[in-house]
Amino acid sequence: MISFVGAGPGDVDLITIKGRRLLEEGDIIIYAGSLVSKDHLNFCKKEAKFYNSASMTLEEVISVMEEGFKNSLKVIRLHTGDPTIYGAIREQMDLLDEKNIPFEVIPGVSSFTAACSSIKREFTLPNVSQTVILTRIEGRTSVPEKEDLEKLASYKASMALFLSINNIGKVVEKLKKGYEREDVPVAVVYKATWEDEKIIMGTLKDIEEKVKEAGINKMAQILIGDFIEGDYERSKLYDPSFTHEYRRSSK
Ligand code: SAH
């Protein structure tokens, strides 16, 4: 069995209990070395074999998995955050399917929720936004035109941008057009939950300058929207005058 495991955003204690158990039992660990904290490997068996996928091709990764499966070994494929978001796991799963090798996927804490927790905010405020858009700006990987950042920003929903910090100039330009304002709050969270985490707060007007000044050009979440600053309505769920299935009026 191959287990795709979400390692979480950085802090090793943010992996799931299931993920940690699998790491402890794994015979072969293939980890995404560029983003996954090496500290996770301290939980593995001493005799486990480790592969850093950063220097491997898809075919090489699959052949390590296949070899492990043939020898009845437990193979753990450790991905950063949650494997189902920008994890490039689909192509791995499809090749495993072709070879009739069974696999499972264990979710993880994604960096977008970790970043929002770091700034102590909530993406979904009742009258501000009830929608979170997860996206990226195009880089070497293209983004379908119908999902152009400017178009998505025109919904004025809460947004979390992955893989985009090295292009902050273009990001800001498109967001300004989409949101049609410059004073939209923005938070850049570099290495959320790591020891060297950095938070930069600003608006579309000044965030580019602040990010460049701080020298941040990788491994950051860009969170955008009025959920970061400003007024909001209290939720109905905890409103004393609002009763529901689990809480009847005390009167
Ligand atoms: N599957 C991962 C995302 C992988 S894509 C997840 O669910 O988080 C890699 C991008 O994720 C980076 O470019 C960065 O935008 C973001 N990222 C990953 N770890 C991060 C962290 N600890 N803090 C901020 N952003 C992070």
XYZ file of N, CA and C and ligand atoms in Angstrom:
779
model
N 0.845 -1.214 0.000
C 0.000 0.000 0.000
C 0.878 1.262 0.000
N 0.489 2.197 -0.822
C 1.187 3.487 -0.833
C 0.289 4.480 -0.092
N 0.846 5.246 0.840
C 0.055 6.253 1.546
C 0.563 7.654 1.205
N -0.305 8.423 0.556
C -0.002 9.836 0.349
C -0.422 10.538 1.637
N 0.503 11.250 2.265
C 0.211 11.847 3.566
C 0.463 13.348 3.521
N -0.503 14.114 4.030
C -0.319 15.559 4.157
C 0.501 15.828 5.406
N 1.645 16.502 5.246
C 2.545 16.749 6.389
C 2.113 17.968 7.196
N 1.194 18.764 6.636
C 0.856 20.025 7.292
C 1.810 21.114 6.828
N 1.607 22.344 7.319
C 2.304 23.500 6.778
C 3.760 23.656 7.228
N 4.156 23.065 8.339
C 5.529 23.272 8.810
C 5.729 22.639 10.171
N 5.163 23.250 11.198
C 5.210 22.714 12.565
C 4.878 21.210 12.528
N 5.800 20.376 13.001
C 5.606 18.924 12.859
C 4.387 18.402 13.616
N 3.945 19.146 14.620
C 2.767 18.689 15.372
C 1.461 18.977 14.639
N 1.542 19.580 13.470
C 0.323 19.856 12.706
C 0.025 18.788 11.657
N 0.673 17.651 11.762
C 0.306 16.500 10.925
C -0.857 15.799 11.645
N -1.683 15.030 10.939
C -2.754 14.305 11.642
C -2.150 13.120 12.419
N -2.918 12.615 13.368
C -2.465 11.454 14.152
C -2.263 10.260 13.214
N -3.177 10.131 12.272
C -3.069 9.046 11.294
C -1.787 9.177 10.461
N -1.501 10.419 10.049
C -0.299 10.670 9.254
C 0.960 10.340 10.045
N 1.005 10.750 11.302
C 2.172 10.492 12.155
C 2.369 8.988 12.333
N 1.256 8.263 12.569
C 1.367 6.800 12.749
C 1.949 6.144 11.516
N 1.470 6.595 10.356
C 1.981 6.027 9.105
C 3.475 6.305 8.958
N 3.892 7.528 9.334
C 5.319 7.881 9.263
C 6.141 6.969 10.165
N 5.594 6.689 11.344
C 6.299 5.837 12.312
C 6.467 4.406 11.796
N 5.480 3.967 11.000
C 5.499 2.578 10.516
C 6.149 2.416 9.144
N 6.360 3.529 8.443
C 6.800 3.456 7.046
C 8.169 2.825 6.861
N 8.320 2.055 5.781
C 9.617 1.464 5.439
C 10.353 2.344 4.436
N 9.570 2.973 3.555
C 10.151 3.858 2.539
C 9.423 5.197 2.633
N 10.189 6.281 2.768
C 9.579 7.609 2.877
C 10.058 8.457 1.704
N 9.110 8.898 0.896
C 9.468 9.805 -0.203
C 8.872 11.162 0.174
N 9.727 12.130 0.451
C 9.224 13.427 0.951
C 9.586 14.562 0.011
N 8.715 15.564 -0.014
C 8.946 16.734 -0.858
C 9.892 17.667 -0.100
N 11.190 17.475 -0.327
C 12.223 18.122 0.485
C 12.246 19.636 0.458
N 11.686 20.245 -0.595
C 11.770 21.697 -0.671
C 10.830 22.376 0.314
N 9.750 21.713 0.715
C 8.758 22.379 1.570
C 8.427 21.637 2.859
N 8.674 20.331 2.893
C 8.337 19.559 4.093
C 9.474 19.677 5.109
N 9.141 19.933 6.364
C 10.156 20.037 7.407
C 10.840 18.681 7.611
N 12.182 18.716 7.612
C 12.950 17.470 7.793
C 12.695 16.877 9.178
N 12.224 17.697 10.109
C 11.966 17.204 11.475
C 10.954 16.062 11.481
N 10.089 16.002 10.459
C 9.122 14.892 10.386
C 9.842 13.540 10.329
N 11.025 13.552 9.731
C 11.733 12.288 9.514
C 12.265 11.698 10.823
N 12.362 12.543 11.862
C 12.808 12.046 13.178
C 11.824 11.049 13.779
N 10.600 11.047 13.264
C 9.585 10.137 13.802
C 9.604 8.775 13.097
N 10.426 8.647 12.071
C 10.438 7.413 11.276
C 11.372 6.383 11.908
N 11.216 5.129 11.463
C 12.103 4.061 11.924
C 13.524 4.357 11.436
N 14.490 3.976 12.264
C 15.898 4.234 11.883
C 16.257 3.533 10.573
N 15.706 2.355 10.392
C 16.086 1.579 9.205
C 15.270 1.952 7.958
N 14.365 2.933 8.106
C 13.565 3.351 6.938
C 14.480 3.945 5.870
N 14.020 3.849 4.620
C 14.799 4.443 3.527
C 14.157 5.757 3.118
N 14.974 6.784 2.916
C 14.440 8.118 2.613
C 14.800 8.567 1.199
N 13.833 9.153 0.542
C 14.056 9.730 -0.789
C 13.508 11.150 -0.812
N 14.343 12.088 -1.266
C 13.878 13.469 -1.419
C 13.378 13.648 -2.852
N 12.072 13.851 -2.989
C 11.498 13.894 -4.342
C 11.894 15.152 -5.113
N 12.472 16.134 -4.409
C 12.848 17.389 -5.085
C 13.791 17.123 -6.257
N 14.610 16.079 -6.138
C 15.578 15.819 -7.206
C 15.177 14.607 -8.054
N 13.893 14.210 -7.980
C 13.456 13.026 -8.727
C 12.402 13.384 -9.775
N 12.306 12.567 -10.827
C 11.224 12.747 -11.797
C 10.016 11.930 -11.324
N 8.876 12.193 -11.957
C 7.661 11.424 -11.646
C 7.928 9.920 -11.802
N 8.594 9.558 -12.895
C 8.854 8.136 -13.166
C 9.743 7.518 -12.091
N 10.720 8.292 -11.626
C 11.608 7.772 -10.567
C 10.828 7.555 -9.268
N 9.947 8.493 -8.957
C 9.118 8.368 -7.746
C 8.269 7.103 -7.851
N 7.638 6.921 -9.003
C 6.754 5.762 -9.174
C 7.542 4.461 -9.103
N 8.763 4.475 -9.647
C 9.511 3.201 -9.617
C 9.941 2.861 -8.191
N 10.217 3.851 -7.351
C 10.519 3.572 -5.937
C 9.275 2.985 -5.260
N 8.114 3.556 -5.594
C 6.861 3.052 -5.011
C 6.609 1.609 -5.444
N 6.808 1.339 -6.728
C 6.545 0.020 -7.289
C 7.446 -1.041 -6.650
N 8.724 -0.686 -6.527
C 9.705 -1.584 -5.909
C 9.269 -1.903 -4.470
N 8.881 -0.859 -3.738
C 8.437 -1.033 -2.347
C 7.216 -1.934 -2.268
N 6.267 -1.680 -3.152
C 5.033 -2.474 -3.158
C 5.332 -3.950 -3.425
N 6.217 -4.207 -4.400
C 6.572 -5.594 -4.754
C 7.191 -6.324 -3.571
N 7.913 -5.565 -2.739
C 8.575 -6.177 -1.572
C 7.712 -6.094 -0.313
N 6.426 -5.812 -0.490
C 5.462 -5.707 0.625
C 5.899 -4.696 1.692
N 6.534 -3.608 1.260
C 6.953 -2.579 2.217
C 5.909 -1.463 2.267
N 5.889 -0.747 3.399
C 4.970 0.394 3.521
C 5.647 1.633 2.955
N 5.013 2.205 1.949
C 5.603 3.380 1.299
C 4.791 4.615 1.670
N 5.488 5.635 2.178
C 4.824 6.889 2.549
C 5.280 7.990 1.611
N 4.320 8.638 0.982
C 4.652 9.771 0.103
C 4.204 11.026 0.857
N 5.180 11.725 1.404
C 4.882 12.860 2.279
C 4.845 14.171 1.496
N 3.669 14.775 1.474
C 3.481 16.041 0.748
C 3.268 17.184 1.719
N 3.604 18.388 1.312
C 3.417 19.542 2.182
C 1.941 19.929 2.271
N 1.554 20.470 3.412
C 0.178 20.947 3.599
C -0.814 19.824 3.410
N -1.804 20.062 2.569
C -2.757 19.017 2.178
C -2.374 18.538 0.772
N -2.301 17.224 0.590
C -1.830 16.723 -0.713
C -2.757 17.042 -1.877
N -4.020 17.351 -1.591
C -4.966 17.544 -2.699
C -4.947 18.966 -3.263
N -4.102 19.817 -2.717
C -4.013 21.188 -3.238
C -2.597 21.442 -3.749
N -2.461 21.645 -5.054
C -1.161 21.841 -5.701
C -0.156 20.779 -5.261
N -0.623 19.558 -5.130
C 0.254 18.488 -4.670
C 0.843 17.673 -5.807
N 0.343 17.870 -7.011
C 0.749 17.041 -8.157
C 0.619 15.560 -7.806
N -0.483 15.199 -7.141
C -0.653 13.781 -6.774
C -1.484 13.019 -7.803
N -2.301 13.730 -8.565
C -3.164 13.031 -9.523
C -2.353 12.180 -10.497
N -1.265 12.780 -11.014
C -0.450 12.046 -11.999
C 0.213 10.827 -11.364
N 0.531 10.923 -10.080
C 1.114 9.763 -9.379
C 0.041 8.683 -9.204
N -1.151 9.105 -8.778
C -2.237 8.143 -8.521
C -2.642 7.431 -9.804
N -2.682 8.177 -10.909
C -3.086 7.564 -12.176
C -2.076 6.498 -12.622
N -0.792 6.786 -12.425
C 0.224 5.784 -12.798
C 0.134 4.563 -11.888
N -0.156 4.788 -10.601
C -0.309 3.654 -9.681
C -1.511 2.807 -10.082
N -2.605 3.489 -10.462
C -3.799 2.772 -10.930
C -3.469 1.872 -12.116
N -2.714 2.437 -13.056
C -2.330 1.667 -14.249
C -1.580 0.401 -13.874
N -0.796 0.501 -12.811
C 0.017 -0.633 -12.379
C -0.688 -1.489 -11.327
N -1.958 -1.156 -11.067
C -2.731 -1.886 -10.055
C -2.078 -1.892 -8.673
N -1.480 -0.762 -8.327
C -0.869 -0.636 -6.990
C -1.847 0.165 -6.118
N -2.284 -0.408 -4.992
C -3.277 0.300 -4.176
C -2.667 1.478 -3.401
N -3.464 2.496 -3.174
C -2.969 3.662 -2.435
C -4.114 4.302 -1.659
N -3.723 5.131 -0.680
C -4.705 5.911 0.082
C -4.179 7.339 0.188
N -5.078 8.274 0.512
C -4.669 9.678 0.663
C -5.107 10.168 2.038
N -4.143 10.650 2.818
C -4.451 11.168 4.158
C -4.351 12.686 4.110
N -5.446 13.380 4.420
C -5.410 14.843 4.311
C -4.473 15.498 5.320
N -4.233 16.789 5.115
C -3.356 17.528 6.028
C -3.853 18.951 6.209
N -3.222 19.678 7.102
C -3.561 21.098 7.302
C -2.894 21.878 6.176
N -3.695 22.510 5.353
C -3.124 23.268 4.245
C -2.533 24.592 4.737
N -1.595 25.114 3.982
C -0.957 26.381 4.380
C -1.929 27.557 4.320
N -3.035 27.421 3.571
C -3.933 28.581 3.516
C -4.692 28.746 4.831
N -5.074 27.633 5.459
C -5.743 27.763 6.763
C -4.708 28.060 7.853
N -3.511 27.490 7.702
C -2.462 27.780 8.689
C -2.141 29.271 8.683
N -2.052 29.857 7.488
C -1.721 31.286 7.384
C -2.821 32.138 8.010
N -4.074 31.751 7.785
C -5.193 32.517 8.347
C -5.201 32.398 9.876
N -4.823 31.229 10.384
C -4.720 31.065 11.838
C -3.582 31.917 12.388
N -2.480 31.985 11.662
C -1.340 32.781 12.117
C -1.714 34.257 12.276
N -2.544 34.768 11.372
C -2.936 36.186 11.515
C -4.186 36.318 12.399
N -4.664 35.204 12.928
C -5.816 35.187 13.836
C -7.044 35.859 13.224
N -7.430 35.345 12.069
C -8.613 35.861 11.384
C -9.500 34.684 10.973
N -10.684 35.031 10.402
C -11.604 34.026 9.860
C -11.954 34.454 8.442
N -11.791 33.533 7.494
C -12.062 33.851 6.086
C -13.524 34.226 5.839
N -14.420 33.596 6.606
C -15.854 33.665 6.281
C -16.632 34.442 7.330
N -16.797 35.726 7.104
C -17.590 36.566 8.006
C -18.947 36.813 7.346
N -20.045 36.756 8.139
C -21.410 36.779 7.586
C -21.668 37.789 6.466
N -21.471 39.051 6.698
C -21.839 40.007 5.639
C -20.631 40.505 4.854
N -19.485 39.886 5.064
C -18.267 40.311 4.364
C -17.984 39.371 3.185
N -17.815 38.088 3.491
C -17.678 37.093 2.437
C -17.976 35.717 3.006
N -18.664 34.917 2.239
C -18.965 33.538 2.629
C -18.297 32.575 1.656
N -17.288 33.090 0.981
C -16.619 32.299 -0.057
C -15.108 32.488 0.054
N -14.361 31.402 -0.095
C -12.899 31.518 -0.130
C -12.423 31.032 -1.486
N -11.685 31.871 -2.168
C -11.133 31.473 -3.467
C -9.664 31.104 -3.273
N -9.333 29.853 -3.601
C -7.937 29.406 -3.549
C -7.429 29.402 -4.968
N -6.379 30.140 -5.219
C -5.876 30.169 -6.584
C -4.400 30.551 -6.597
N -3.886 30.813 -7.778
C -2.495 31.221 -7.960
C -2.439 32.074 -9.209
N -1.370 32.822 -9.356
C -1.179 33.514 -10.621
C -0.394 32.556 -11.521
N -0.526 32.737 -12.841
C 0.192 31.820 -13.735
C 1.690 32.060 -13.599
N 2.434 30.987 -13.684
C 3.894 31.092 -13.673
C 4.355 30.212 -14.802
N 5.240 29.250 -14.498
C 5.597 28.286 -15.539
C 4.415 27.365 -15.808
N 3.565 27.190 -14.771
C 2.316 26.454 -14.956
C 1.243 27.473 -15.319
N 0.497 27.177 -16.377
C -0.524 28.142 -16.785
C -1.780 27.986 -15.940
N -2.634 29.005 -15.988
C -3.929 28.986 -15.294
C -4.986 29.216 -16.379
N -6.077 28.425 -16.391
C -7.096 28.627 -17.428
C -7.564 30.087 -17.455
N -7.761 30.615 -18.657
C -8.079 32.039 -18.805
C -9.326 32.447 -18.033
N -10.301 31.525 -17.963
C -11.542 31.862 -17.255
C -11.307 32.062 -15.759
N -10.105 31.666 -15.290
C -9.777 31.832 -13.868
C -8.728 32.919 -13.660
N -8.638 33.823 -14.607
C -7.672 34.904 -14.482
C -7.890 35.641 -13.157
N -6.780 36.005 -12.517
C -6.840 36.598 -11.172
C -7.746 37.835 -11.098
N -7.712 38.637 -12.141
C -8.543 39.840 -12.152
C -10.030 39.478 -12.114
N -10.379 38.452 -12.883
C -11.793 38.011 -12.904
C -12.204 37.474 -11.542
N -11.362 36.621 -10.969
C -11.706 36.041 -9.670
C -11.820 37.142 -8.615
N -10.927 38.119 -8.683
C -10.942 39.195 -7.688
C -12.221 40.019 -7.791
N -12.822 40.048 -8.973
C -14.035 40.859 -9.153
C -15.209 40.308 -8.332
N -15.095 39.084 -7.835
C -16.132 38.555 -6.924
C -16.020 39.174 -5.538
N -14.861 39.762 -5.258
C -14.607 40.428 -3.962
C -14.815 39.473 -2.791
N -14.503 38.235 -3.033
C -14.569 37.224 -1.966
C -13.240 37.234 -1.206
N -13.153 36.420 -0.142
C -11.871 36.229 0.539
C -10.995 35.380 -0.374
N -9.713 35.700 -0.430
C -8.823 34.947 -1.336
C -7.540 34.495 -0.644
N -7.046 33.341 -1.067
C -5.735 32.860 -0.622
C -4.951 32.457 -1.860
N -3.803 33.083 -2.050
C -2.992 32.814 -3.243
C -1.765 31.985 -2.890
N -1.659 30.844 -3.557
C -0.495 29.977 -3.451
C 0.484 30.353 -4.566
N 1.735 29.959 -4.421
C 2.700 29.946 -5.525
C 2.789 31.258 -6.312
N 2.556 32.378 -5.656
C 2.444 33.631 -6.400
C 3.321 34.757 -5.870
N 3.989 34.558 -4.728
C 4.670 35.671 -4.074
C 5.815 36.227 -4.918
N 6.448 35.380 -5.740
C 7.561 35.867 -6.563
C 7.079 36.759 -7.704
N 5.766 36.869 -7.814
C 5.184 37.684 -8.872
C 4.266 38.747 -8.272
N 4.645 39.257 -7.110
C 3.744 40.110 -6.328
C 3.295 41.368 -7.102
N 4.153 41.874 -7.944
C 3.805 43.072 -8.725
C 2.582 42.829 -9.604
N 2.632 41.750 -10.359
C 1.541 41.407 -11.268
C 0.286 41.025 -10.464
N 0.489 40.340 -9.340
C -0.641 39.951 -8.484
C -1.407 41.199 -8.052
N -0.676 42.180 -7.520
C -1.288 43.404 -7.006
C -2.020 44.160 -8.128
N -1.377 44.215 -9.283
C -1.963 44.925 -10.417
C -3.329 44.321 -10.796
N -3.375 42.994 -10.870
C -4.630 42.333 -11.247
C -5.675 42.445 -10.146
N -5.237 42.346 -8.899
C -6.194 42.422 -7.795
C -6.825 43.807 -7.715
N -6.019 44.839 -7.938
C -6.543 46.215 -7.889
C -7.646 46.388 -8.930
N -7.418 45.866 -10.113
C -8.430 45.969 -11.180
C -9.684 45.196 -10.790
N -9.498 44.015 -10.248
C -10.640 43.172 -9.898
C -11.452 43.719 -8.738
N -10.768 44.097 -7.667
C -11.475 44.605 -6.478
C -11.934 46.058 -6.660
N -11.351 46.730 -7.672
C -11.671 48.136 -7.979
C -11.398 49.095 -6.819
N -10.452 48.735 -5.949
C -10.041 49.609 -4.837
C -8.581 49.306 -4.524
N -7.950 50.258 -3.864
C -6.553 50.024 -3.474
C -6.419 49.737 -1.988
N -7.494 50.012 -1.238
C -7.363 49.872 0.224
C -7.825 48.496 0.733
N -7.875 47.512 -0.161
C -8.248 46.149 0.264
C -7.117 45.581 1.143
N -7.454 45.083 2.323
C -6.407 44.537 3.194
C -5.748 43.276 2.616
N -4.442 43.170 2.849
C -3.668 42.007 2.383
C -2.734 41.565 3.512
N -2.632 40.254 3.701
C -1.651 39.728 4.655
C -0.768 38.729 3.916
N 0.536 38.905 4.023
C 1.460 37.930 3.455
C 2.056 37.152 4.619
N 1.894 35.840 4.568
C 2.440 35.007 5.643
C 3.509 34.098 5.050
N 4.747 34.361 5.461
C 5.899 33.589 4.995
C 6.145 32.444 5.976
N 6.255 31.231 5.470
C 6.528 30.040 6.286
C 5.615 29.931 7.516
N 4.330 29.974 7.274
C 3.355 29.856 8.364
C 3.655 28.639 9.228
N 3.658 28.827 10.512
C 3.864 27.818 11.582
C 5.315 27.323 11.715
N 6.238 27.811 10.877
C 7.662 27.470 11.054
C 8.234 28.431 12.103
N 9.427 28.119 12.606
C 10.011 29.013 13.618
C 10.353 30.377 13.048
N 10.700 30.419 11.768
C 11.048 31.702 11.161
C 9.884 32.305 10.362
N 8.664 32.007 10.799
C 7.468 32.601 10.169
C 7.549 34.133 10.202
N 7.077 34.765 9.120
C 7.002 36.229 9.100
C 5.623 36.645 8.597
N 5.058 37.675 9.213
C 3.750 38.177 8.795
C 3.901 39.629 8.354
N 3.374 39.933 7.200
C 3.383 41.322 6.733
C 1.955 41.738 6.432
N 1.498 42.781 7.105
C 0.132 43.260 6.904
C 0.188 44.545 6.077
N -0.781 44.720 5.206
C -0.819 45.940 4.411
C -2.104 46.011 3.623
N -2.048 46.754 2.526
C -3.195 46.840 1.616
C -2.645 46.671 0.198
N -3.533 46.628 -0.764
C -3.076 46.494 -2.153
C -2.165 47.660 -2.536
N -2.308 48.762 -1.815
C -1.514 49.943 -2.137
C -0.039 49.765 -1.755
N 0.211 49.170 -0.600
C 1.606 49.160 -0.115
C 2.240 47.775 0.051
N 1.476 46.698 -0.209
C 2.006 45.367 0.136
C 3.210 44.983 -0.726
N 3.213 45.396 -1.995
C 4.324 45.024 -2.873
C 5.650 45.560 -2.322
N 5.622 46.822 -1.948
C 6.816 47.460 -1.417
C 7.268 46.768 -0.120
N 6.306 46.493 0.755
C 6.643 45.861 2.046
C 7.238 44.468 1.858
N 6.667 43.710 0.919
C 7.152 42.349 0.654
C 8.573 42.387 0.095
N 8.801 43.327 -0.802
C 10.132 43.443 -1.412
C 11.150 43.896 -0.381
N 10.747 44.804 0.465
C 11.626 45.294 1.535
C 12.037 44.149 2.469
N 11.080 43.256 2.734
C 11.353 42.120 3.626
C 12.093 40.995 2.905
N 12.251 41.129 1.596
C 12.981 40.119 0.813
C 12.258 38.780 0.698
N 10.930 38.796 0.774
C 10.171 37.534 0.687
C 9.840 37.230 -0.772
N 10.309 36.075 -1.246
C 10.017 35.730 -2.645
C 9.658 34.258 -2.832
N 9.418 33.552 -1.726
C 8.974 32.154 -1.851
C 8.238 31.734 -0.584
N 7.575 30.592 -0.666
C 6.934 29.944 0.479
C 6.047 30.871 1.300
N 5.199 31.602 0.611
C 4.302 32.503 1.333
C 2.878 32.400 0.810
N 1.947 32.640 1.681
C 0.539 32.764 1.328
C 0.233 34.251 1.217
N -0.546 34.610 0.208
C -1.036 35.985 0.111
C -2.537 35.909 0.373
N -2.971 36.474 1.488
C -4.399 36.463 1.836
C -4.959 37.851 1.562
N -6.122 37.877 0.909
C -6.685 39.163 0.497
C -8.161 39.223 0.849
N -8.608 40.392 1.322
C -10.045 40.591 1.504
C -10.381 41.388 2.752
N -11.629 41.825 2.798
C -12.084 42.637 3.931
C -12.305 41.817 5.195
N -12.066 40.489 5.108
C -12.125 39.696 6.343
C -10.939 40.025 7.245
N -9.910 40.632 6.667
C -8.686 40.900 7.445
C -8.855 42.125 8.348
N -9.487 43.169 7.825
C -9.749 44.380 8.617
C -11.168 44.846 8.343
N -11.771 45.510 9.335
C -13.068 46.138 9.086
C -14.203 45.492 9.843
N -15.385 46.062 9.654
C -16.572 45.633 10.396
C -17.140 44.327 9.854
N -17.919 43.685 10.710
C -18.638 42.481 10.288
C -19.836 42.314 11.200
N -20.798 41.519 10.738
C -21.967 41.235 11.582
C -21.695 40.017 12.433
N -22.244 39.994 13.627
C -22.103 38.787 14.454
C -22.808 37.608 13.782
N -22.339 36.392 14.078
C -22.965 35.220 13.456
C -24.301 34.928 14.115
N -25.213 34.392 13.333
C -26.540 34.027 13.847
C -26.437 32.832 14.799
N -25.446 31.998 14.552
C -25.328 30.745 15.289
C -25.254 30.953 16.799
N -24.549 32.005 17.224
C -24.375 32.241 18.661
C -25.179 33.445 19.145
N -26.074 33.921 18.319
C -26.902 35.076 18.673
C -27.964 34.626 19.683
N -28.053 35.303 20.859
C -29.010 34.876 21.893
C -30.457 34.841 21.396
N -30.813 35.690 20.420
C -32.208 35.736 19.971
C -32.493 34.723 18.859
N -31.511 33.937 18.528
C -31.646 33.016 17.405
C -31.565 31.586 17.937
N -32.641 30.840 17.775
C -32.607 29.459 18.290
C -32.434 28.492 17.125
N -31.900 27.334 17.419
C -31.752 26.324 16.374
C -31.822 24.946 17.004
N -31.606 23.955 16.206
C -31.783 22.564 16.630
C -31.087 22.228 17.947
N -29.893 22.794 18.143
C -29.104 22.402 19.315
C -29.236 23.377 20.478
N -29.860 24.534 20.247
C -29.965 25.491 21.340
C -31.326 26.193 21.242
N -32.234 25.766 22.102
C -33.563 26.383 22.133
C -33.511 27.616 23.019
N -34.454 28.503 22.826
C -34.504 29.701 23.670
C -34.697 29.289 25.119
N -34.018 29.982 26.048
C -34.135 29.632 27.476
C -35.419 30.199 28.072
N -36.065 31.117 27.308
C -37.284 31.739 27.847
C -38.461 30.792 27.779
N -0.228 21.353 -0.683
C 0.294 22.590 -0.141
C 0.608 23.618 -1.210
C 1.750 23.221 -2.117
S 2.122 24.447 -3.291
C -0.705 23.129 0.903
O -1.792 22.579 1.056
O -0.364 24.107 1.582
C 3.377 25.369 -2.514
C 2.877 26.733 -2.087
O 2.138 26.599 -0.887
C 3.957 27.742 -1.767
O 4.359 28.431 -2.931
C 3.252 28.682 -0.821
O 2.422 29.580 -1.520
C 2.349 27.729 -0.075
N 2.932 27.278 1.203
C 3.314 26.031 1.532
N 3.722 25.986 2.832
C 3.572 27.243 3.313
C 3.779 27.840 4.597
N 4.213 27.135 5.636
N 3.484 29.158 4.731
C 3.031 29.880 3.701
N 2.810 29.372 2.483
C 3.073 28.071 2.286
